Coordinates of C-alpha atoms and ligand atoms in Angstrom, one line a residue:
Chain W
X48 CA 13.9 -18.6 4.2
X49 CA 16.4 -17.3 1.7
X50 CA 15.1 -13.8 2.6
X51 CA 17.1 -13.8 5.8
X52 CA 20.1 -12.6 4.0
X53 CA 18.1 -10.2 1.9
X54 CA 20.0 -7.1 3.1
X55 CA 23.0 -8.2 1.1
X56 CA 21.4 -7.9 -2.4
X57 CA 20.1 -4.9 -4.3
X58 CA 16.4 -4.0 -4.0
X59 CA 16.0 -4.3 -7.7
X60 CA 18.3 -6.1 -10.2
X61 CA 17.4 -6.3 -13.8
X62 CA 19.5 -8.0 -16.4
X63 CA 18.8 -8.1 -20.2
X64 CA 15.1 -7.7 -19.5
X65 CA 12.8 -8.1 -22.5
X66 CA 9.1 -8.0 -23.1
X67 CA 7.6 -8.5 -26.5
X68 CA 3.9 -8.2 -27.0
X69 CA 1.8 -9.8 -29.7
X70 CA 2.3 -8.1 -32.9
X71 CA 6.0 -7.9 -32.2
X72 CA 6.2 -4.7 -30.2
X73 CA 9.2 -4.9 -27.9
X74 CA 8.1 -2.7 -25.0
X75 CA 11.2 -3.5 -23.0
X76 CA 14.3 -4.4 -25.0
X77 CA 17.4 -5.4 -23.2
X78 CA 17.0 -3.4 -20.0
X79 CA 19.8 -3.5 -17.4
X80 CA 19.6 -1.7 -14.1
X81 CA 20.3 -2.1 -10.4
X82 CA 18.8 -0.2 -7.5
X83 CA 20.5 -0.6 -4.1
X84 CA 18.5 -0.8 -0.9
X85 CA 17.4 2.5 0.5
X86 CA 17.6 4.4 -2.8
X87 CA 14.9 6.4 -4.5
X88 CA 15.3 5.5 -8.2
X89 CA 13.6 7.7 -10.7
X90 CA 12.6 5.9 -13.9
X91 CA 12.2 8.7 -16.4
X92 CA 10.8 8.4 -19.9
X93 CA 8.3 9.7 -22.4
X94 CA 4.9 8.0 -23.3
X95 CA 5.3 4.5 -24.5
X96 CA 9.0 4.2 -23.4
X97 CA 8.3 1.0 -21.5
X98 CA 8.0 2.3 -17.9
X99 CA 4.8 0.7 -17.0
X100 CA 5.7 -2.6 -18.8
X101 CA 8.9 -2.7 -16.7
X102 CA 7.1 -2.0 -13.5
X103 CA 4.4 -4.6 -14.2
X104 CA 7.2 -7.1 -14.7
X105 CA 8.9 -6.1 -11.5
X106 CA 5.7 -6.4 -9.5
X107 CA 4.9 -9.9 -11.0
X108 CA 1.9 -8.9 -13.0
X109 CA 3.6 -9.5 -16.3
X110 CA 6.1 -12.2 -17.4
X111 CA 9.3 -11.2 -19.1
X112 CA 9.9 -12.7 -22.5
X113 CA 13.7 -12.5 -22.0
X114 CA 16.3 -11.7 -19.4
X115 CA 15.7 -11.7 -15.6
X116 CA 14.6 -9.5 -12.8
X117 CA 15.0 -9.9 -9.1
X118 CA 13.2 -7.8 -6.5
X119 CA 14.3 -7.9 -2.8
X120 CA 16.5 -10.8 -3.8
X121 CA 13.8 -12.9 -5.3
X122 CA 13.2 -13.8 -8.9
X123 CA 10.0 -12.2 -10.2
X124 CA 9.0 -15.3 -12.1
X125 CA 10.1 -18.3 -10.1
X126 CA 9.7 -16.8 -6.7
X127 CA 6.8 -14.4 -7.3
X128 CA 5.1 -14.9 -4.0
X129 CA 8.3 -13.9 -2.1
X130 CA 8.5 -10.8 -4.3
X131 CA 4.8 -9.9 -3.6
X132 CA 5.4 -10.1 0.2
X133 CA 8.2 -7.5 0.0
X134 CA 6.7 -5.0 -2.4
X135 CA 4.1 -2.2 -2.3
X136 CA 2.5 -1.2 -5.6
X137 CA 0.7 1.9 -6.8
X138 CA -0.1 1.4 -10.5
X139 CA -0.5 4.2 -13.0
X140 CA -4.2 3.9 -13.1
X141 CA -5.1 3.8 -9.4
X142 CA -7.8 1.1 -9.6
X143 CA -9.9 1.7 -6.5
X144 CA -13.4 0.7 -6.2
X145 CA -15.6 3.9 -6.3
X146 CA -18.3 2.2 -4.3
X147 CA -16.0 1.2 -1.3
X148 CA -14.8 3.6 1.4
X149 CA -11.2 4.3 2.1
X150 CA -11.3 2.4 5.4
X151 CA -12.9 -0.6 3.7
X152 CA -10.3 -0.7 1.0
X153 CA -7.4 -0.4 3.5
X154 CA -8.9 -3.2 5.6
X155 CA -9.3 -5.4 2.6
X156 CA -5.7 -4.7 1.6
X157 CA -4.6 -5.6 5.2
X158 CA -6.5 -9.0 4.9
X159 CA -4.7 -9.6 1.6
X160 CA -1.5 -9.3 3.5
X161 CA -2.6 -11.8 6.2
X162 CA -3.7 -9.3 8.8
X163 CA -6.4 -10.1 11.3
X164 CA -9.4 -7.8 11.5
X165 CA -8.3 -5.8 14.5
X166 CA -4.7 -5.4 13.2
X167 CA -6.0 -4.3 9.8
X168 CA -8.4 -1.8 11.4
X169 CA -5.6 -0.3 13.4
X170 CA -3.3 -0.1 10.4
X171 CA -6.1 1.5 8.3
X172 CA -6.6 4.3 10.9
X173 CA -2.8 4.8 11.1
X174 CA -2.4 5.1 7.4
X175 CA -5.4 7.3 6.8
X176 CA -3.9 9.7 9.2
X177 CA -0.5 9.5 7.6
X178 CA -1.8 10.4 4.2
X179 CA -4.2 13.0 5.5
X180 CA -7.5 11.2 4.8
X181 CA -8.7 10.6 8.3
X182 CA -11.9 12.7 7.7
X183 CA -12.6 11.2 4.3
X184 CA -11.9 7.6 5.3
X185 CA -15.5 6.7 5.8
X186 CA -16.6 8.2 2.5
X187 CA -16.9 6.3 -0.7
X188 CA -13.9 6.6 -2.9
X189 CA -16.1 7.7 -5.8
X190 CA -16.4 11.1 -4.1
X191 CA -12.6 11.5 -3.7
X192 CA -10.6 14.0 -5.8
X193 CA -7.7 12.7 -8.0
X194 CA -5.2 13.7 -5.3
X195 CA -7.1 11.9 -2.6
X196 CA -7.3 8.8 -4.7
X197 CA -3.6 8.9 -5.2
X198 CA -3.0 9.2 -1.5
X199 CA -5.3 6.4 -0.7
X200 CA -3.6 4.3 -3.3
X201 CA -0.3 5.0 -1.7
X202 CA -1.7 4.2 1.7
X203 CA -2.9 0.8 0.3
X204 CA 0.5 0.1 -1.0
X205 CA 2.0 0.7 2.5
X206 CA -0.3 -1.5 4.5
X207 CA 2.3 -4.3 5.1
X208 CA 5.3 -2.0 5.4
X209 CA 6.9 -3.1 2.1
X210 CA 10.7 -3.0 1.6
X211 CA 10.4 -1.9 -1.9
X212 CA 7.7 0.5 -3.1
X213 CA 6.8 0.8 -6.8
X214 CA 5.0 4.0 -7.9
X215 CA 4.0 4.3 -11.5
X216 CA 3.6 8.0 -12.4
X217 CA 2.3 8.8 -8.9
X218 CA 1.8 12.6 -9.5
X219 CA 0.6 12.7 -13.1
X220 CA -2.5 14.9 -13.1
X221 CA -2.0 16.3 -9.6
X222 CA -2.0 20.0 -8.8
X223 CA 1.3 21.4 -7.4
X224 CA 0.0 21.3 -3.8
X225 CA -1.0 17.6 -4.0
X226 CA 2.2 16.8 -5.9
X227 CA 4.3 18.4 -3.1
X228 CA 2.4 16.6 -0.4
X229 CA 3.1 13.3 -2.2
X230 CA 6.8 14.1 -2.7
X231 CA 7.1 14.8 1.1
X232 CA 5.4 11.5 1.8
X233 CA 7.7 9.6 -0.5
X234 CA 10.8 11.2 1.1
X235 CA 9.5 10.4 4.5
X236 CA 9.1 6.7 3.6
X237 CA 12.5 6.6 2.1
X238 CA 13.9 8.1 5.3
X239 CA 12.3 5.2 7.1
X240 CA 14.3 2.9 4.9
X241 CA 11.9 2.0 2.1
X242 CA 13.5 1.7 -1.3
X243 CA 11.4 3.5 -3.9
X244 CA 11.2 2.8 -7.6
X245 CA 9.3 5.6 -9.2
X246 CA 8.4 6.3 -12.8
X247 CA 7.7 9.7 -14.1
X248 CA 7.6 11.9 -17.2
X249 CA 8.6 14.9 -15.2
X250 CA 12.3 15.9 -15.0
X251 CA 11.5 18.1 -12.1
X252 CA 10.0 15.2 -10.2
X253 CA 13.0 13.1 -10.8
X254 CA 15.2 15.9 -9.7
X255 CA 13.2 16.6 -6.5
X256 CA 13.0 13.0 -5.4
X257 CA 15.4 10.7 -7.0
X258 CA 18.9 9.8 -5.7
X259 CA 19.5 8.4 -9.1
X260 CA 17.7 8.6 -12.4
X261 CA 17.5 6.2 -15.3
X262 CA 16.2 7.4 -18.6
X263 CA 14.3 4.9 -20.7
X264 CA 13.5 5.2 -24.3
X265 CA 12.3 2.5 -26.7
X266 CA 12.5 0.0 -24.0
X267 CA 16.1 0.4 -22.9
X268 CA 18.2 2.6 -20.7
X269 CA 19.7 5.5 -22.6
X270 CA 21.3 7.3 -19.6
X271 CA 21.6 6.9 -15.9
X272 CA 23.1 9.0 -13.1
X273 CA 22.3 11.4 -10.4
X274 CA 20.0 14.3 -11.4
X275 CA 23.1 16.6 -11.2
X276 CA 25.1 14.4 -13.5
X277 CA 22.3 14.2 -16.0
X278 CA 21.7 18.0 -15.9
X279 CA 25.3 18.7 -16.5
X280 CA 25.0 16.8 -19.8
X281 CA 22.2 19.0 -20.9
X282 CA 23.6 22.3 -19.7
X283 CA 22.1 25.0 -17.6
X284 CA 18.9 26.9 -17.8
X285 CA 18.7 29.8 -20.2
X286 CA 17.3 33.2 -19.7
X287 CA 15.4 34.6 -22.7
X288 CA 14.7 38.4 -23.1
X289 CA 12.2 39.6 -25.6
X290 CA 13.1 43.2 -26.5
X291 CA 10.6 45.9 -27.1
X292 CA 10.0 47.1 -30.7
X293 CA 13.0 49.0 -32.1
X294 CA 15.4 48.2 -29.3
X295 CA 19.1 48.2 -29.9
X296 CA 19.8 44.4 -30.2
X297 CA 23.6 44.6 -30.3
X298 CA 23.6 46.9 -27.2
X299 CA 21.3 44.4 -25.4
X300 CA 23.6 41.6 -26.3
X301 CA 26.6 43.5 -24.9
X302 CA 24.7 44.3 -21.7
X303 CA 23.5 40.8 -21.1
X304 CA 26.9 39.3 -21.8
X305 CA 28.0 40.8 -18.5
X306 CA 25.5 38.7 -16.7
X307 CA 26.1 35.3 -18.4
X308 CA 27.5 33.8 -21.6
X309 CA 25.4 34.5 -24.7
X310 CA 23.4 31.7 -26.3
X311 CA 22.5 31.7 -30.0
X312 CA 18.9 32.7 -30.7
X313 CA 16.9 32.2 -33.8
X314 CA 14.7 35.2 -33.2
X315 CA 16.2 38.7 -33.9
X316 CA 14.2 40.5 -31.2
X317 CA 15.3 37.9 -28.7
X318 CA 18.6 37.6 -26.7
X319 CA 19.4 34.6 -24.6
X320 CA 22.1 33.8 -22.0
X321 CA 23.1 30.9 -19.9
X322 CA 21.5 31.2 -16.4
X323 CA 23.4 28.9 -14.1
X324 CA 21.4 30.3 -11.1
X325 CA 18.1 29.9 -12.8
X326 CA 15.4 32.5 -11.9
X327 CA 17.9 34.2 -9.6
X328 CA 19.5 35.6 -12.7
X329 CA 16.5 37.6 -13.7
X330 CA 17.1 40.7 -11.5
X331 CA 20.7 41.0 -12.7
X332 CA 19.6 40.8 -16.3
X333 CA 16.9 43.4 -15.8
X334 CA 19.3 45.7 -14.1
X335 CA 22.0 45.4 -16.8
X336 CA 19.4 46.1 -19.5
X337 CA 17.9 49.0 -17.6
X338 CA 21.4 50.5 -17.1
X339 CA 21.9 50.3 -20.8
X340 CA 18.6 52.0 -21.4
X341 CA 17.1 49.1 -23.3
X342 CA 13.3 48.5 -23.2
X343 CA 12.3 45.0 -22.5
X344 CA 9.0 43.3 -23.4
X345 CA 9.3 40.1 -21.4
X346 CA 11.8 37.8 -19.7
X347 CA 11.7 34.1 -19.1
X348 CA 13.9 31.5 -17.7
X349 CA 13.8 28.2 -19.5
X350 CA 15.0 25.2 -17.6
X351 CA 16.1 22.1 -19.4
X352 CA 13.3 19.7 -19.9
X353 CA 13.1 16.0 -20.3
X354 CA 13.1 16.8 -24.0
X355 CA 16.4 18.6 -23.6
X356 CA 18.0 15.7 -21.6
X357 CA 16.7 13.5 -24.3
X358 CA 18.1 15.6 -27.0
X359 CA 21.4 15.6 -25.2
X360 CA 21.7 11.9 -24.5
X361 CA 20.0 10.5 -27.6
X362 CA 20.4 13.2 -30.2
X363 CA 16.7 12.9 -30.9
X364 CA 13.6 14.6 -29.6
X365 CA 11.0 12.8 -27.4
X366 CA 8.6 12.4 -30.4
X367 CA 11.3 10.6 -32.3
X368 CA 12.4 8.6 -29.3
X369 CA 10.7 5.3 -30.2
X370 CA 12.6 5.0 -33.4
X371 CA 15.8 6.5 -32.1
X372 CA 16.4 4.0 -29.4
X373 CA 19.3 2.5 -31.2
X374 CA 21.2 5.8 -31.7
X375 CA 20.2 6.5 -28.1
X376 CA 22.2 3.7 -26.7
X377 CA 25.4 4.7 -28.5
X378 CA 24.9 8.4 -27.6
X379 CA 24.2 7.5 -24.0
X380 CA 27.4 5.6 -23.6
X381 CA 29.4 8.2 -25.5
X382 CA 28.0 11.2 -23.7
Chain Z
X258 CA 0.4 -25.1 7.7
X259 CA -2.5 -24.2 9.9
X260 CA -1.4 -20.6 10.0
X261 CA -1.2 -20.5 6.2
X262 CA -4.7 -22.0 6.0
X263 CA -6.0 -19.4 8.5
X264 CA -4.4 -16.7 6.5
X265 CA -5.9 -17.8 3.2
X266 CA -9.3 -18.1 4.9
X267 CA -9.1 -14.5 6.0
X268 CA -8.3 -13.6 2.4
X269 CA -11.3 -15.5 1.1
X270 CA -13.5 -14.0 3.8
X271 CA -12.3 -10.4 3.0
X272 CA -12.9 -10.9 -0.7
X273 CA -16.2 -12.5 -0.2
X274 CA -17.3 -9.7 2.0
X275 CA -16.2 -7.1 -0.6
X276 CA -18.1 -9.0 -3.4
X277 CA -21.3 -9.1 -1.3
X278 CA -21.0 -5.5 -0.2
X279 CA -20.6 -4.3 -3.8
X280 CA -23.5 -6.4 -4.9
X281 CA -25.7 -4.4 -2.6
X282 CA -24.2 -1.1 -3.6
X283 CA -24.7 -1.6 -7.3
X284 CA -28.4 -1.2 -8.2
X285 CA -27.8 -2.7 -11.6
X286 CA -26.7 -6.0 -10.0
X287 CA -29.4 -5.9 -7.4
X288 CA -32.4 -5.8 -9.8
X289 CA -31.5 -9.0 -11.7
X290 CA -30.6 -11.0 -8.7
X291 CA -33.5 -10.1 -6.3
X292 CA -36.3 -8.7 -8.4
X293 CA -36.2 -10.2 -11.9
X294 CA -36.9 -13.8 -10.8
X295 CA -39.9 -12.7 -8.8
X296 CA -41.4 -11.0 -11.9
X297 CA -41.1 -14.2 -13.8
X298 CA -42.6 -16.1 -10.9
X299 CA -45.6 -13.7 -10.8
X300 CA -46.1 -14.1 -14.6
X301 CA -45.9 -17.8 -14.5
X302 CA -48.0 -18.2 -11.4
X303 CA -50.8 -16.0 -12.7
X304 CA -50.7 -17.1 -16.4
X305 CA -50.1 -20.7 -16.2
X306 CA -51.6 -21.9 -13.0
X307 CA -54.1 -23.5 -15.4
X308 CA -51.2 -25.9 -16.2
X309 CA -52.0 -27.4 -12.9
X310 CA -55.3 -28.7 -14.3
X311 CA -53.5 -30.6 -17.0
X312 CA -53.6 -34.3 -16.9
X313 CA -50.3 -35.6 -15.5
X314 CA -49.6 -32.5 -13.5
X315 CA -48.6 -33.9 -10.1
X316 CA -50.7 -33.5 -7.0
X317 CA -49.1 -30.6 -5.1
X318 CA -50.3 -28.5 -2.2
X319 CA -49.9 -25.2 -4.0
X320 CA -48.9 -24.3 -7.5
X321 CA -46.7 -21.5 -6.2
X322 CA -44.9 -23.9 -3.9
X323 CA -44.2 -26.0 -7.0
X324 CA -42.9 -23.3 -9.3
X325 CA -40.9 -21.4 -6.7
X326 CA -38.2 -24.1 -7.1
X327 CA -37.7 -22.7 -10.6
X328 CA -37.4 -19.2 -9.2
X329 CA -34.6 -20.5 -6.8
X330 CA -32.9 -21.9 -9.8
X331 CA -33.2 -18.7 -11.8
X332 CA -31.9 -16.8 -8.9
X333 CA -28.9 -19.1 -8.7
X334 CA -28.2 -18.6 -12.4
X335 CA -28.4 -14.9 -12.1
X336 CA -26.2 -14.8 -9.0
X337 CA -23.6 -16.8 -10.8
X338 CA -23.7 -14.6 -13.9
X339 CA -23.3 -11.4 -11.8
X340 CA -20.2 -13.0 -10.3
X341 CA -18.8 -13.2 -13.8
X342 CA -19.8 -9.7 -14.6
X343 CA -18.2 -8.4 -11.4
X344 CA -15.0 -10.3 -12.1
X345 CA -14.8 -8.9 -15.6
X346 CA -15.4 -5.4 -14.2
X347 CA -12.5 -5.9 -11.7
X348 CA -10.3 -7.1 -14.5
X349 CA -11.2 -4.3 -16.9
X350 CA -11.0 -1.6 -14.2
X351 CA -7.6 -2.9 -13.0
X352 CA -8.7 -3.8 -9.5
X353 CA -7.9 -7.4 -10.1
X354 CA -4.2 -6.4 -10.6
X355 CA -4.2 -5.3 -7.0
X356 CA -5.3 -8.7 -6.0
X357 CA -2.8 -10.4 -8.3
X358 CA 0.0 -8.4 -6.9
X359 CA -0.8 -9.5 -3.3
X360 CA 0.9 -12.6 -1.8
X361 CA -2.1 -14.8 -1.8
X362 CA -2.8 -18.1 -3.5
X363 CA -4.5 -17.7 -6.8
X364 CA -7.1 -20.3 -5.7
X365 CA -8.1 -17.9 -2.9
X366 CA -8.9 -15.2 -5.4
X367 CA -11.4 -17.5 -7.1
X368 CA -12.8 -18.9 -3.8
X369 CA -13.1 -15.3 -2.4
X370 CA -15.3 -14.3 -5.3
X371 CA -17.4 -17.5 -5.0
X372 CA -17.8 -17.0 -1.3
X373 CA -19.5 -13.7 -2.1
X374 CA -21.7 -15.6 -4.6
X375 CA -22.6 -18.2 -1.9
X376 CA -23.5 -15.5 0.6
X377 CA -25.6 -13.6 -2.0
X378 CA -27.4 -16.8 -3.1
X379 CA -28.3 -17.7 0.5
X380 CA -29.9 -14.3 1.0
X381 CA -31.7 -14.5 -2.4
X382 CA -33.2 -17.9 -1.6
X383 CA -34.4 -16.9 1.8
X384 CA -36.0 -13.8 0.1
X385 CA -37.7 -15.8 -2.7
X386 CA -39.1 -18.5 -0.4
X387 CA -40.4 -15.8 2.0
X388 CA -42.1 -13.8 -0.7
X389 CA -43.7 -16.9 -2.2
X390 CA -44.8 -17.9 1.2
X391 CA -46.5 -14.5 1.8
X392 CA -48.3 -14.9 -1.6
X393 CA -49.7 -18.3 -0.6
X394 CA -47.1 -20.9 -1.3
X395 CA -47.0 -23.8 1.0
X396 CA -44.0 -25.9 1.9
X397 CA -45.0 -29.3 3.3
X398 CA -41.3 -30.0 3.7
X399 CA -41.2 -27.5 6.4
X400 CA -38.3 -25.3 7.5
X401 CA -35.9 -28.2 6.9
X402 CA -37.1 -28.7 3.4
X403 CA -36.8 -25.0 2.7
X404 CA -33.3 -24.8 4.0
X405 CA -32.3 -27.9 2.0
X406 CA -33.8 -26.4 -1.2
X407 CA -31.9 -23.1 -0.5
X408 CA -28.7 -24.9 0.0
X409 CA -29.1 -26.8 -3.3
X410 CA -29.8 -23.6 -5.1
X411 CA -26.9 -21.7 -3.4
X412 CA -24.5 -24.4 -4.4
X413 CA -25.7 -24.2 -7.9
X414 CA -25.1 -20.4 -7.8
X415 CA -21.5 -21.2 -6.9
X416 CA -21.3 -23.6 -9.9
X417 CA -22.7 -21.2 -12.4
X418 CA -20.5 -18.5 -10.8
X419 CA -17.4 -20.6 -11.3
X420 CA -18.3 -21.1 -15.0
X421 CA -19.0 -17.3 -15.4
X422 CA -15.7 -16.4 -13.6
X423 CA -13.8 -18.8 -15.8
X424 CA -15.2 -17.1 -18.9
X425 CA -14.5 -13.6 -17.4
X426 CA -10.9 -14.6 -16.6
X427 CA -10.3 -15.9 -20.0
X428 CA -11.8 -13.0 -21.8
X429 CA -11.6 -10.1 -19.3
X430 CA -14.5 -8.5 -21.1
X431 CA -17.6 -7.0 -19.5
X432 CA -19.4 -6.8 -22.8
X433 CA -19.0 -10.5 -23.4
X434 CA -20.3 -11.3 -19.9
X435 CA -23.3 -9.2 -20.4
X436 CA -24.1 -10.9 -23.7
X437 CA -24.2 -14.3 -22.0
X438 CA -27.3 -13.1 -20.2
X439 CA -29.8 -14.7 -22.6
X440 CA -27.9 -18.0 -22.4
X441 CA -29.0 -18.2 -18.8
X442 CA -32.5 -18.6 -19.9
X443 CA -31.6 -21.4 -22.2
X444 CA -30.2 -23.3 -19.2
X445 CA -33.3 -22.4 -17.3
X446 CA -35.8 -23.6 -19.9
X447 CA -34.0 -26.7 -20.7
X448 CA -34.5 -27.8 -17.2
X449 CA -38.0 -28.5 -15.8
X450 CA -37.9 -25.2 -13.9
X451 CA -41.6 -24.4 -14.0
X452 CA -43.2 -27.6 -15.2
X453 CA -42.7 -31.2 -14.4
X454 CA -40.3 -33.0 -16.7
X455 CA -43.0 -35.2 -18.1
X456 CA -44.9 -32.2 -19.4
X457 CA -42.0 -30.9 -21.5
X458 CA -41.9 -31.5 -25.2
X459 CA -40.1 -34.7 -26.1
X460 CA -37.0 -32.9 -27.4
X461 CA -36.8 -30.7 -24.3
X462 CA -37.5 -33.8 -22.2
X463 CA -34.4 -35.5 -23.6
X464 CA -32.2 -32.5 -23.3
X465 CA -33.3 -31.9 -19.7
X466 CA -31.9 -35.3 -18.8
X467 CA -28.4 -34.0 -19.6
X468 CA -28.8 -30.6 -17.8
X469 CA -27.5 -31.0 -14.3
X470 CA -29.9 -28.1 -13.3
X471 CA -32.7 -30.5 -13.9
X472 CA -31.7 -32.6 -10.9
X473 CA -31.2 -29.5 -8.8
X474 CA -34.6 -28.1 -9.4
X475 CA -36.3 -31.4 -9.0
X476 CA -34.4 -32.1 -5.8
X477 CA -35.4 -28.7 -4.4
X478 CA -39.0 -29.4 -5.3
X479 CA -38.9 -32.8 -3.6
X480 CA -37.6 -31.1 -0.5
X481 CA -40.0 -28.2 -0.5
X482 CA -43.0 -30.5 -1.2
X483 CA -41.7 -33.3 0.9
X484 CA -42.4 -35.6 -2.0
X485 CA -39.6 -37.8 -3.3
X486 CA -41.6 -38.5 -6.5
X487 CA -41.1 -34.9 -7.5
X488 CA -37.3 -35.2 -7.2
X489 CA -34.5 -36.9 -5.4
X490 CA -32.7 -34.5 -3.0
X491 CA -29.6 -36.5 -3.0
X492 CA -29.4 -36.6 -6.8
X493 CA -29.9 -32.8 -6.7
X494 CA -27.1 -32.5 -4.1
X495 CA -24.8 -34.6 -6.2
X496 CA -25.5 -32.5 -9.3
X497 CA -25.0 -29.2 -7.4
X498 CA -21.8 -30.2 -5.7
X499 CA -20.5 -31.8 -8.8
X500 CA -21.2 -28.6 -10.8
X501 CA -19.7 -26.4 -8.2
X502 CA -16.5 -28.5 -7.9
X503 CA -16.1 -28.8 -11.6
X504 CA -16.7 -25.1 -12.3
X505 CA -14.4 -23.9 -9.5
X506 CA -11.7 -26.1 -11.0
X507 CA -12.3 -24.5 -14.4
X508 CA -12.0 -21.0 -12.9
X509 CA -8.8 -21.8 -11.0
X510 CA -7.3 -23.3 -14.2
X511 CA -8.3 -20.2 -16.2
X512 CA -6.5 -18.0 -13.7
X513 CA -3.4 -20.1 -13.8
X514 CA -3.5 -20.0 -17.6
X515 CA -3.9 -16.3 -17.5
X516 CA -0.9 -15.8 -15.3
X517 CA 1.2 -18.0 -17.7
X518 CA 0.0 -16.0 -20.7
X519 CA 0.5 -12.5 -19.4
Ligands
ATP765 N1 -0.6 -5.3 -23.4 C1 0.0 -4.7 -24.5 N2 -0.1 -5.2 -25.7 C2 0.6 -4.6 -26.7 N3 1.4 -3.6 -26.6 C3 1.5 -3.1 -25.4 C4 0.9 -3.6 -24.3 N4 1.2 -2.9 -23.2 C5 2.1 -1.9 -23.6 N5 2.3 -2.0 -25.0 C6 3.2 -1.2 -25.8 O1 4.4 -1.2 -25.2 C7 5.0 0.1 -25.3 C8 5.4 0.6 -23.9 O2 4.3 0.8 -23.2 P1 4.3 1.2 -21.6 O3 2.9 1.3 -21.1 O4 5.3 0.4 -20.9 O5 4.9 2.7 -21.7 P2 5.1 3.8 -20.6 O6 6.5 4.3 -20.6 O7 4.5 3.4 -19.3 O8 4.2 5.0 -21.2 P3 3.2 6.1 -20.5 O9 4.1 7.2 -20.1 O10 2.3 6.5 -21.6 O11 2.5 5.4 -19.4 C9 4.0 1.0 -26.0 O12 4.4 1.0 -27.4 C10 2.7 0.2 -25.8 O13 1.8 0.5 -26.9
MG766 MG1 3.0 4.0 -18.1

């Protein structure tokens, strides 16, 4: 009954959350975050950062060893059932029975949420259409491609029209087309009012989808903000030009400096500039070099990666992130 | 209250249906539950029907009709074991997480799996009794006796299923479940599945008295042969119901414990 007033609290509220596993690994270590209703929150972090552990706690599959978490206004431990009624979950490994058909799985999921047979059937048809699996619905899931499985998994998470949707790395392993389709779907759901908590290792995904991004490393948040805010900490994309053999490097540097500010480059045959407009900078750069009569071997635009965001907020690389969590916190606050 | 019960019963129904459907789609589960017990029946019926000529072997209308009760019991054991294997597979594969994240009573997750086992066992028993009938078994107890025997065996399947599920939930390991397989035969042969209790060796005879399956198989035999001296159906029912209730309780406890531990 407490859920009547649910619109007044955040969709996800996490305070001092901790989870230690046997052997002393603290997968989540003092996590604080808050996701208001209606937001798409991107939870970004490298392998082993604690994303899945956090999600599993939020969806009541794992108990925290410290701190607290509330989802849709309900405590994930003491009021787990109320949480379960309000959430949809698509876990990292989409566990779907290869021997069942899409329709069968959706109907079973409907029954798990208290639907009657006819209601569950109707909802299954509706959702299959929504995720573009109408034709494949009767086929066994074992024959589905990775992208189809992901979409079915999403459809299953939506059966009961959840308020808060948890997606753990929904697009890992998908090709660009499938990834785009899934992004569109997630945006559509959010437009309909669903709060989305999504984990990802891809900066681009967070940028494309998330209203706000939290970066997790070593089990705690090292930075948080809108994608634009985070990017501004890292800086802009850079344009790298590899010069042809024997090219006049100083002349190339002069020519390119008219296009954008020069960036230091370790390689002598390479010149780099900041490219605020990303790939749109390429034609200008080529023209400037051409006008100066400089032969170019290749050009590439390098956008900041998660690694760069990491380096910027934590002062360490992704590989070193596990151990660098403590520095990360101070750097994150200071940045 | 009633709405909640109706809701949970839909959950149990849906999970039971899924369990049964998968049972028939997985050949490696179908063989042991529907075929293996018939092999053993064929071997026993052809090789040991001489046992019938032994002194003290009870007067029965057909030897096949006598030993088929053991086949029912074996089917029940294997149906129960596959429930555990399927549960372990759900846990290992992550499907069980999907169920755990749904707003359903934990008890319903156990009951749903066992509903599938009950359905499976009823089909098995009908199949075994029919095949034996075709090969010459006679059931003086008639249809009612056969139905009664099938119910006893199906309840036993639920009991064994509950034990297997409890182990699966505690360990979450497919390998372990599969390695329990031989143990099933220990349970089978420490009950008078294919011989009357009085013909068992003294040690086995004593052990059999403590094996609840003894009373199930004897009760089923009494019903099939319409002969109370072969076994007391009520004692069989008490053993089967007792085992089922006890084992279901164990499985529910295991699930609660698991939730607390994870
Ligand atoms: N059940 C477990 N027992 C012991 N350690 C665990 C367990 N689950 C996770 N861990 C450890 O906790 C840490 C965080 O794992 P987690 O799966 O949450 O990371 P993640 O951010 O989801 O990584 P990925 O991107 O690879 O999915 C890792 O060091 C992992 O080894
Ligand atoms: Mg993960």
